[in-house]
PDB file of C-alpha atoms in Angstrom:
ATOM      1  CA  GLY A   1      -6.139  -2.130   7.247  1.00  0.00           C
ATOM      2  CA  ALA A   2      -3.291  -0.635   5.305  1.00  0.00           C
ATOM      3  CA  VAL A   3      -1.888   2.610   6.618  1.00  0.00           C
ATOM      4  CA  VAL A   4      -0.658   5.536   4.607  1.00  0.00           C
ATOM      5  CA  SER A   5       0.993   8.353   6.497  1.00  0.00           C
ATOM      6  CA  GLN A   6       1.461  11.885   5.216  1.00  0.00           C
ATOM      7  CA  HIS A   7       3.571  14.662   6.677  1.00  0.00           C
ATOM      8  CA  PRO A   8       3.244  17.506   7.453  1.00  0.00           C
ATOM      9  CA  SER A   9      -0.468  17.845   8.115  1.00  0.00           C
ATOM     10  CA  ARG A  10      -0.348  21.607   7.880  1.00  0.00           C
ATOM     11  CA  VAL A  11       2.213  24.053   6.507  1.00  0.00           C
ATOM     12  CA  ILE A  12       2.351  27.779   5.952  1.00  0.00           C
ATOM     13  CA  CYS A  13       5.031  29.120   3.660  1.00  0.00           C
ATOM     14  CA  LYS A  14       5.991  32.381   2.015  1.00  0.00           C
ATOM     15  CA  SER A  15       5.497  33.047  -1.676  1.00  0.00           C
ATOM     16  CA  GLY A  16       8.462  31.923  -3.717  1.00  0.00           C
ATOM     17  CA  THR A  17       9.623  29.219  -1.335  1.00  0.00           C
ATOM     18  CA  SER A  18       9.379  25.458  -1.789  1.00  0.00           C
ATOM     19  CA  VAL A  19       7.545  22.958   0.358  1.00  0.00           C
ATOM     20  CA  LYS A  20       8.052  19.196   0.511  1.00  0.00           C
ATOM     21  CA  ILE A  21       5.263  16.801   1.456  1.00  0.00           C
ATOM     22  CA  GLU A  22       5.979  13.166   2.297  1.00  0.00           C
ATOM     23  CA  CYS A  23       3.721  10.175   1.766  1.00  0.00           C
ATOM     24  CA  ARG A  24       4.642   6.828   3.278  1.00  0.00           C
ATOM     25  CA  SER A  25       3.069   3.418   3.116  1.00  0.00           C
ATOM     26  CA  LEU A  26       3.671   2.064   6.603  1.00  0.00           C
ATOM     27  CA  ASP A  27       2.899  -1.625   6.364  1.00  0.00           C
ATOM     28  CA  PHE A  28       3.158  -2.447   2.677  1.00  0.00           C
ATOM     29  CA  GLN A  29       5.216  -1.641  -0.376  1.00  0.00           C
ATOM     30  CA  ALA A  30       3.707   0.546  -3.049  1.00  0.00           C
ATOM     31  CA  THR A  31       5.255   0.769  -6.495  1.00  0.00           C
ATOM     32  CA  THR A  32       2.630   3.362  -7.362  1.00  0.00           C
ATOM     33  CA  MET A  33       1.229   6.186  -5.289  1.00  0.00           C
ATOM     34  CA  PHE A  34      -1.134   8.965  -6.253  1.00  0.00           C
ATOM     35  CA  TRP A  35      -1.304  12.656  -5.428  1.00  0.00           C
ATOM     36  CA  TYR A  36      -4.605  14.512  -5.330  1.00  0.00           C
ATOM     37  CA  ARG A  37      -5.510  18.126  -4.720  1.00  0.00           C
ATOM     38  CA  GLN A  38      -8.694  19.440  -3.169  1.00  0.00           C
ATOM     39  CA  PHE A  39      -9.758  23.085  -3.227  1.00  0.00           C
ATOM     40  CA  PRO A  40     -12.280  24.322  -0.641  1.00  0.00           C
ATOM     41  CA  LYS A  41     -15.786  22.941  -1.070  1.00  0.00           C
ATOM     42  CA  GLN A  42     -14.670  20.861  -4.051  1.00  0.00           C
ATOM     43  CA  SER A  43     -13.915  17.245  -4.755  1.00  0.00           C
ATOM     44  CA  LEU A  44     -10.546  15.545  -4.983  1.00  0.00           C
ATOM     45  CA  MET A  45      -8.766  15.789  -8.311  1.00  0.00           C
ATOM     46  CA  LEU A  46      -5.893  13.566  -9.383  1.00  0.00           C
ATOM     47  CA  MET A  47      -2.703  15.532  -9.939  1.00  0.00           C
ATOM     48  CA  ALA A  48      -0.155  12.862 -10.724  1.00  0.00           C
ATOM     49  CA  THR A  49       0.833   9.243 -10.478  1.00  0.00           C
ATOM     50  CA  SER A  50       4.084   8.568  -8.670  1.00  0.00           C
ATOM     51  CA  ASN A  51       6.007   5.547  -9.965  1.00  0.00           C
ATOM     52  CA  GLU A  52       8.839   3.983  -7.998  1.00  0.00           C
ATOM     53  CA  GLY A  53      12.069   4.206  -9.930  1.00  0.00           C
ATOM     54  CA  SER A  54      10.674   6.148 -12.863  1.00  0.00           C
ATOM     55  CA  LYS A  55       9.195   9.503 -13.779  1.00  0.00           C
ATOM     56  CA  ALA A  56       5.844  10.566 -12.475  1.00  0.00           C
ATOM     57  CA  THR A  57       2.865  10.891 -14.771  1.00  0.00           C
ATOM     58  CA  TYR A  58       1.030  14.202 -14.543  1.00  0.00           C
ATOM     59  CA  GLU A  59      -2.590  14.943 -15.338  1.00  0.00           C
ATOM     60  CA  GLN A  60      -3.447  17.553 -17.908  1.00  0.00           C
ATOM     61  CA  GLY A  61      -3.024  21.059 -16.579  1.00  0.00           C
ATOM     62  CA  VAL A  62      -0.636  20.112 -13.774  1.00  0.00           C
ATOM     63  CA  GLU A  63       2.800  21.671 -14.194  1.00  0.00           C
ATOM     64  CA  LYS A  64       5.461  19.041 -13.692  1.00  0.00           C
ATOM     65  CA  ASP A  65       8.147  21.645 -13.050  1.00  0.00           C
ATOM     66  CA  LYS A  66       6.105  23.188 -10.261  1.00  0.00           C
ATOM     67  CA  PHE A  67       5.005  19.965  -8.591  1.00  0.00           C
ATOM     68  CA  LEU A  68       8.082  17.769  -8.379  1.00  0.00           C
ATOM     69  CA  ILE A  69       7.444  14.152  -7.471  1.00  0.00           C
ATOM     70  CA  ASN A  70      10.073  11.712  -6.299  1.00  0.00           C
ATOM     71  CA  HIS A  71       9.316   8.060  -5.552  1.00  0.00           C
ATOM     72  CA  ALA A  72      12.743   6.886  -4.446  1.00  0.00           C
ATOM     73  CA  SER A  73      11.681   3.823  -2.503  1.00  0.00           C
ATOM     74  CA  LEU A  74       8.813   1.369  -2.339  1.00  0.00           C
ATOM     75  CA  THR A  75       7.390   3.088   0.737  1.00  0.00           C
ATOM     76  CA  LEU A  76       7.986   6.787   0.133  1.00  0.00           C
ATOM     77  CA  SER A  77       6.802   9.348  -2.378  1.00  0.00           C
ATOM     78  CA  THR A  78       7.415  13.073  -2.008  1.00  0.00           C
ATOM     79  CA  LEU A  79       5.671  16.033  -3.581  1.00  0.00           C
ATOM     80  CA  THR A  80       7.579  19.306  -3.676  1.00  0.00           C
ATOM     81  CA  VAL A  81       5.692  22.470  -4.477  1.00  0.00           C
ATOM     82  CA  THR A  82       8.292  24.801  -5.937  1.00  0.00           C
ATOM     83  CA  SER A  83       8.137  28.611  -6.067  1.00  0.00           C
ATOM     84  CA  ALA A  84       4.852  28.482  -4.224  1.00  0.00           C
ATOM     85  CA  HIS A  85       2.192  31.088  -5.017  1.00  0.00           C
ATOM     86  CA  PRO A  86      -0.951  31.878  -3.032  1.00  0.00           C
ATOM     87  CA  GLU A  87      -3.027  30.084  -5.683  1.00  0.00           C
ATOM     88  CA  ASP A  88      -1.171  26.869  -4.772  1.00  0.00           C
ATOM     89  CA  SER A  89      -2.855  27.003  -1.375  1.00  0.00           C
ATOM     90  CA  SER A  90      -4.901  23.850  -1.193  1.00  0.00           C
ATOM     91  CA  PHE A  91      -5.324  20.478   0.484  1.00  0.00           C
ATOM     92  CA  TYR A  92      -2.945  17.870  -0.911  1.00  0.00           C
ATOM     93  CA  ILE A  93      -3.540  14.182  -0.215  1.00  0.00           C
ATOM     94  CA  CYS A  94      -1.803  11.002  -1.306  1.00  0.00           C
ATOM     95  CA  SER A  95      -3.001   7.443  -1.704  1.00  0.00           C
ATOM     96  CA  ALA A  96      -1.650   3.972  -2.259  1.00  0.00           C
ATOM     97  CA  GLN A  97      -3.029   0.492  -2.803  1.00  0.00           C
ATOM     98  CA  ARG A  98      -1.607  -2.568  -1.112  1.00  0.00           C
ATOM     99  CA  GLY A  99      -2.404  -4.952  -3.900  1.00  0.00           C
ATOM    100  CA  GLY A 100      -2.021  -2.791  -6.986  1.00  0.00           C
ATOM    101  CA  GLY A 101      -4.784  -2.006  -9.443  1.00  0.00           C
ATOM    102  CA  ASN A 102      -8.422  -2.653  -8.568  1.00  0.00           C
ATOM    103  CA  THR A 103      -7.719  -3.072  -4.883  1.00  0.00           C
ATOM    104  CA  GLU A 104      -8.730  -0.857  -2.013  1.00  0.00           C
ATOM    105  CA  ALA A 105      -7.058   2.551  -1.947  1.00  0.00           C
ATOM    106  CA  PHE A 106      -5.921   4.098   1.330  1.00  0.00           C
ATOM    107  CA  PHE A 107      -5.269   7.770   1.848  1.00  0.00           C
ATOM    108  CA  GLY A 108      -2.871   9.766   3.940  1.00  0.00           C
ATOM    109  CA  GLN A 109      -4.093  12.355   6.419  1.00  0.00           C
ATOM    110  CA  GLY A 110      -3.614  15.145   3.895  1.00  0.00           C
ATOM    111  CA  THR A 111      -1.559  18.341   3.984  1.00  0.00           C
ATOM    112  CA  ARG A 112      -3.173  21.750   4.157  1.00  0.00           C
ATOM    113  CA  LEU A 113      -0.827  24.193   2.416  1.00  0.00           C
ATOM    114  CA  THR A 114      -1.232  27.913   2.864  1.00  0.00           C
ATOM    115  CA  VAL A 115       1.015  30.215   0.856  1.00  0.00           C
ATOM    116  CA  VAL A 116       1.218  33.772   2.161  1.00  0.00           C
TER     117      VAL A 116
ATOM    118  CA  GLY B   1     -13.771   9.620 -19.450  1.00  0.00           C
ATOM    119  CA  ILE B   2     -15.949   8.099 -16.815  1.00  0.00           C
ATOM    120  CA  GLN B   3     -18.354  10.395 -14.983  1.00  0.00           C
ATOM    121  CA  VAL B   4     -19.374  10.033 -11.345  1.00  0.00           C
ATOM    122  CA  GLU B   5     -22.441  11.786 -10.006  1.00  0.00           C
ATOM    123  CA  GLN B   6     -23.580  11.881  -6.412  1.00  0.00           C
ATOM    124  CA  SER B   7     -26.915  12.887  -4.979  1.00  0.00           C
ATOM    125  CA  PRO B   8     -28.143  14.718  -3.094  1.00  0.00           C
ATOM    126  CA  PRO B   9     -25.404  17.378  -2.889  1.00  0.00           C
ATOM    127  CA  ASP B  10     -26.523  18.384   0.591  1.00  0.00           C
ATOM    128  CA  LEU B  11     -28.504  16.615   3.276  1.00  0.00           C
ATOM    129  CA  ILE B  12     -29.678  17.923   6.632  1.00  0.00           C
ATOM    130  CA  LEU B  13     -30.954  15.438   9.193  1.00  0.00           C
ATOM    131  CA  GLN B  14     -32.074  15.262  12.768  1.00  0.00           C
ATOM    132  CA  GLU B  15     -30.206  12.846  14.943  1.00  0.00           C
ATOM    133  CA  GLY B  16     -31.749   9.392  14.695  1.00  0.00           C
ATOM    134  CA  ALA B  17     -32.973   9.742  11.114  1.00  0.00           C
ATOM    135  CA  ASN B  18     -32.034   7.419   8.277  1.00  0.00           C
ATOM    136  CA  SER B  19     -30.644   8.457   4.911  1.00  0.00           C
ATOM    137  CA  THR B  20     -29.663   7.119   1.512  1.00  0.00           C
ATOM    138  CA  LEU B  21     -26.868   8.562  -0.582  1.00  0.00           C
ATOM    139  CA  ARG B  22     -26.582   7.683  -4.247  1.00  0.00           C
ATOM    140  CA  CYS B  23     -23.648   7.367  -6.627  1.00  0.00           C
ATOM    141  CA  ASN B  24     -24.148   6.923 -10.369  1.00  0.00           C
ATOM    142  CA  PHE B  25     -21.294   6.172 -12.744  1.00  0.00           C
ATOM    143  CA  SER B  26     -21.278   6.342 -16.515  1.00  0.00           C
ATOM    144  CA  ASP B  27     -19.293   3.245 -17.425  1.00  0.00           C
ATOM    145  CA  SER B  28     -18.661  -0.227 -16.106  1.00  0.00           C
ATOM    146  CA  VAL B  29     -16.193  -0.384 -13.238  1.00  0.00           C
ATOM    147  CA  ASN B  30     -14.249  -3.079 -11.438  1.00  0.00           C
ATOM    148  CA  ASN B  31     -14.457  -1.472  -8.050  1.00  0.00           C
ATOM    149  CA  LEU B  32     -16.061   1.339  -6.105  1.00  0.00           C
ATOM    150  CA  GLN B  33     -15.240   2.907  -2.787  1.00  0.00           C
ATOM    151  CA  TRP B  34     -17.170   5.065  -0.341  1.00  0.00           C
ATOM    152  CA  PHE B  35     -15.336   7.519   1.895  1.00  0.00           C
ATOM    153  CA  HIS B  36     -16.234   9.870   4.713  1.00  0.00           C
ATOM    154  CA  GLN B  37     -14.171  13.033   4.856  1.00  0.00           C
ATOM    155  CA  ASN B  38     -14.020  14.339   8.388  1.00  0.00           C
ATOM    156  CA  PRO B  39     -13.746  18.036   9.347  1.00  0.00           C
ATOM    157  CA  TRP B  40      -9.951  17.767   9.377  1.00  0.00           C
ATOM    158  CA  GLY B  41      -9.934  16.551   5.795  1.00  0.00           C
ATOM    159  CA  GLN B  42      -8.968  12.970   6.399  1.00  0.00           C
ATOM    160  CA  LEU B  43     -10.616  10.399   4.143  1.00  0.00           C
ATOM    161  CA  ILE B  44     -11.997   7.480   6.093  1.00  0.00           C
ATOM    162  CA  ASN B  45     -12.556   4.281   4.143  1.00  0.00           C
ATOM    163  CA  LEU B  46     -16.146   3.139   4.551  1.00  0.00           C
ATOM    164  CA  PHE B  47     -16.621   0.455   1.939  1.00  0.00           C
ATOM    165  CA  TYR B  48     -14.750  -1.166  -0.892  1.00  0.00           C
ATOM    166  CA  ILE B  49     -17.712  -2.582  -2.797  1.00  0.00           C
ATOM    167  CA  PRO B  50     -17.412  -3.565  -6.469  1.00  0.00           C
ATOM    168  CA  SER B  51     -20.788  -5.291  -6.275  1.00  0.00           C
ATOM    169  CA  GLY B  52     -23.298  -6.656  -3.818  1.00  0.00           C
ATOM    170  CA  THR B  53     -24.089  -5.462  -0.319  1.00  0.00           C
ATOM    171  CA  LYS B  54     -21.923  -4.909   2.732  1.00  0.00           C
ATOM    172  CA  GLN B  55     -22.748  -3.745   6.214  1.00  0.00           C
ATOM    173  CA  ASN B  56     -20.660  -2.169   8.935  1.00  0.00           C
ATOM    174  CA  GLY B  57     -22.601  -1.184  12.007  1.00  0.00           C
ATOM    175  CA  ARG B  58     -25.112   1.527  11.172  1.00  0.00           C
ATOM    176  CA  LEU B  59     -23.753   1.871   7.654  1.00  0.00           C
ATOM    177  CA  SER B  60     -24.388  -0.364   4.698  1.00  0.00           C
ATOM    178  CA  ALA B  61     -23.726  -0.096   0.986  1.00  0.00           C
ATOM    179  CA  THR B  62     -25.058  -1.737  -2.136  1.00  0.00           C
ATOM    180  CA  THR B  63     -23.533  -1.625  -5.593  1.00  0.00           C
ATOM    181  CA  VAL B  64     -25.486  -2.750  -8.638  1.00  0.00           C
ATOM    182  CA  ALA B  65     -22.676  -2.820 -11.169  1.00  0.00           C
ATOM    183  CA  THR B  66     -24.883  -3.804 -14.109  1.00  0.00           C
ATOM    184  CA  GLU B  67     -27.029  -0.706 -13.541  1.00  0.00           C
ATOM    185  CA  ARG B  68     -24.067   1.522 -12.701  1.00  0.00           C
ATOM    186  CA  TYR B  69     -25.031   2.814  -9.305  1.00  0.00           C
ATOM    187  CA  SER B  70     -24.219   2.407  -5.654  1.00  0.00           C
ATOM    188  CA  LEU B  71     -26.140   3.380  -2.539  1.00  0.00           C
ATOM    189  CA  LEU B  72     -24.861   4.204   0.927  1.00  0.00           C
ATOM    190  CA  TYR B  73     -27.338   3.809   3.767  1.00  0.00           C
ATOM    191  CA  ILE B  74     -26.882   5.524   7.096  1.00  0.00           C
ATOM    192  CA  SER B  75     -29.270   4.457   9.816  1.00  0.00           C
ATOM    193  CA  SER B  76     -29.944   6.141  13.167  1.00  0.00           C
ATOM    194  CA  SER B  77     -27.683   9.019  12.213  1.00  0.00           C
ATOM    195  CA  GLN B  78     -25.498  10.675  14.839  1.00  0.00           C
ATOM    196  CA  THR B  79     -23.874  14.106  14.909  1.00  0.00           C
ATOM    197  CA  THR B  80     -20.514  12.438  14.346  1.00  0.00           C
ATOM    198  CA  ASP B  81     -21.769  11.253  10.962  1.00  0.00           C
ATOM    199  CA  SER B  82     -21.613  14.840   9.707  1.00  0.00           C
ATOM    200  CA  GLY B  83     -19.130  15.544   6.947  1.00  0.00           C
ATOM    201  CA  VAL B  84     -18.737  14.897   3.265  1.00  0.00           C
ATOM    202  CA  TYR B  85     -19.327  11.481   1.743  1.00  0.00           C
ATOM    203  CA  PHE B  86     -17.559  10.643  -1.490  1.00  0.00           C
ATOM    204  CA  CYS B  87     -17.831   7.728  -3.824  1.00  0.00           C
ATOM    205  CA  ALA B  88     -14.956   6.996  -6.172  1.00  0.00           C
ATOM    206  CA  VAL B  89     -14.302   4.617  -9.037  1.00  0.00           C
ATOM    207  CA  PRO B  90     -11.149   3.829 -11.029  1.00  0.00           C
ATOM    208  CA  PHE B  91     -10.220   5.975 -13.987  1.00  0.00           C
ATOM    209  CA  ASN B  92      -9.763   2.898 -16.134  1.00  0.00           C
ATOM    210  CA  GLN B  93      -9.863  -0.887 -16.203  1.00  0.00           C
ATOM    211  CA  ALA B  94      -6.340  -1.067 -14.757  1.00  0.00           C
ATOM    212  CA  GLY B  95      -7.985   0.182 -11.600  1.00  0.00           C
ATOM    213  CA  THR B  96      -5.331   2.466 -10.255  1.00  0.00           C
ATOM    214  CA  ALA B  97      -6.138   6.134  -9.674  1.00  0.00           C
ATOM    215  CA  LEU B  98      -9.640   7.107  -8.596  1.00  0.00           C
ATOM    216  CA  ILE B  99     -12.107   9.616  -9.924  1.00  0.00           C
ATOM    217  CA  PHE B 100     -14.344  11.095  -7.257  1.00  0.00           C
ATOM    218  CA  GLY B 101     -17.885  12.328  -7.298  1.00  0.00           C
ATOM    219  CA  LYS B 102     -18.568  15.818  -5.981  1.00  0.00           C
ATOM    220  CA  GLY B 103     -19.725  14.435  -2.688  1.00  0.00           C
ATOM    221  CA  THR B 104     -22.754  14.678  -0.434  1.00  0.00           C
ATOM    222  CA  THR B 105     -22.426  17.045   2.504  1.00  0.00           C
ATOM    223  CA  LEU B 106     -24.311  15.627   5.480  1.00  0.00           C
ATOM    224  CA  SER B 107     -25.216  17.710   8.504  1.00  0.00           C
ATOM    225  CA  VAL B 108     -26.741  15.921  11.473  1.00  0.00           C
ATOM    226  CA  SER B 109     -28.113  18.054  14.267  1.00  0.00           C
ATOM    227  CA  SER B 110     -29.057  16.994  17.775  1.00  0.00           C
TER     228      SER B 110
END
């Protein structure tokens, strides 16, 4: 099956700093990738859609200036959490689909962010 | 927007028991996926099943698209089956991003 790789798997940072998370499609090209967030004991919620070569689309309530998304190539999307606060502590996970819409989605391993 | 409901929210089983997890969705969809989230958070793809029935070892799934539900069957459960099971459907007909149910937390004890 398709493989999506995410790095790092776990990060601890200080309040006010920025953290970058990478999401790579390893064996296919993805013009679109998706970023989700999951708080403890809750479900996954879509944060934003990352579009190769254009601006990301953010879901309502997600601050685009705080969560910077860059999709500079067909195999890499990055999510940067800027000026991190403790309430940004969460599990962040990306996904991509090999064949575009209405095809099977594959997820990265996820990144557990703790802001202290 | 489309709503996804899963039941039961929690399930406790003895090893060897069978179980059925249900996913209801409020609108017609072009695809549906089942995932198992392991203790480390990783989402494992179980089934991509827009309609019909599929089987993979002790797991099988059935989606009845016209009645807007899907079922995940786990037979002869093992402790390694423990975790959270999610179903997810596309936000829209373009079929890109997914909306997830709240999940079923399964605990299998030996």
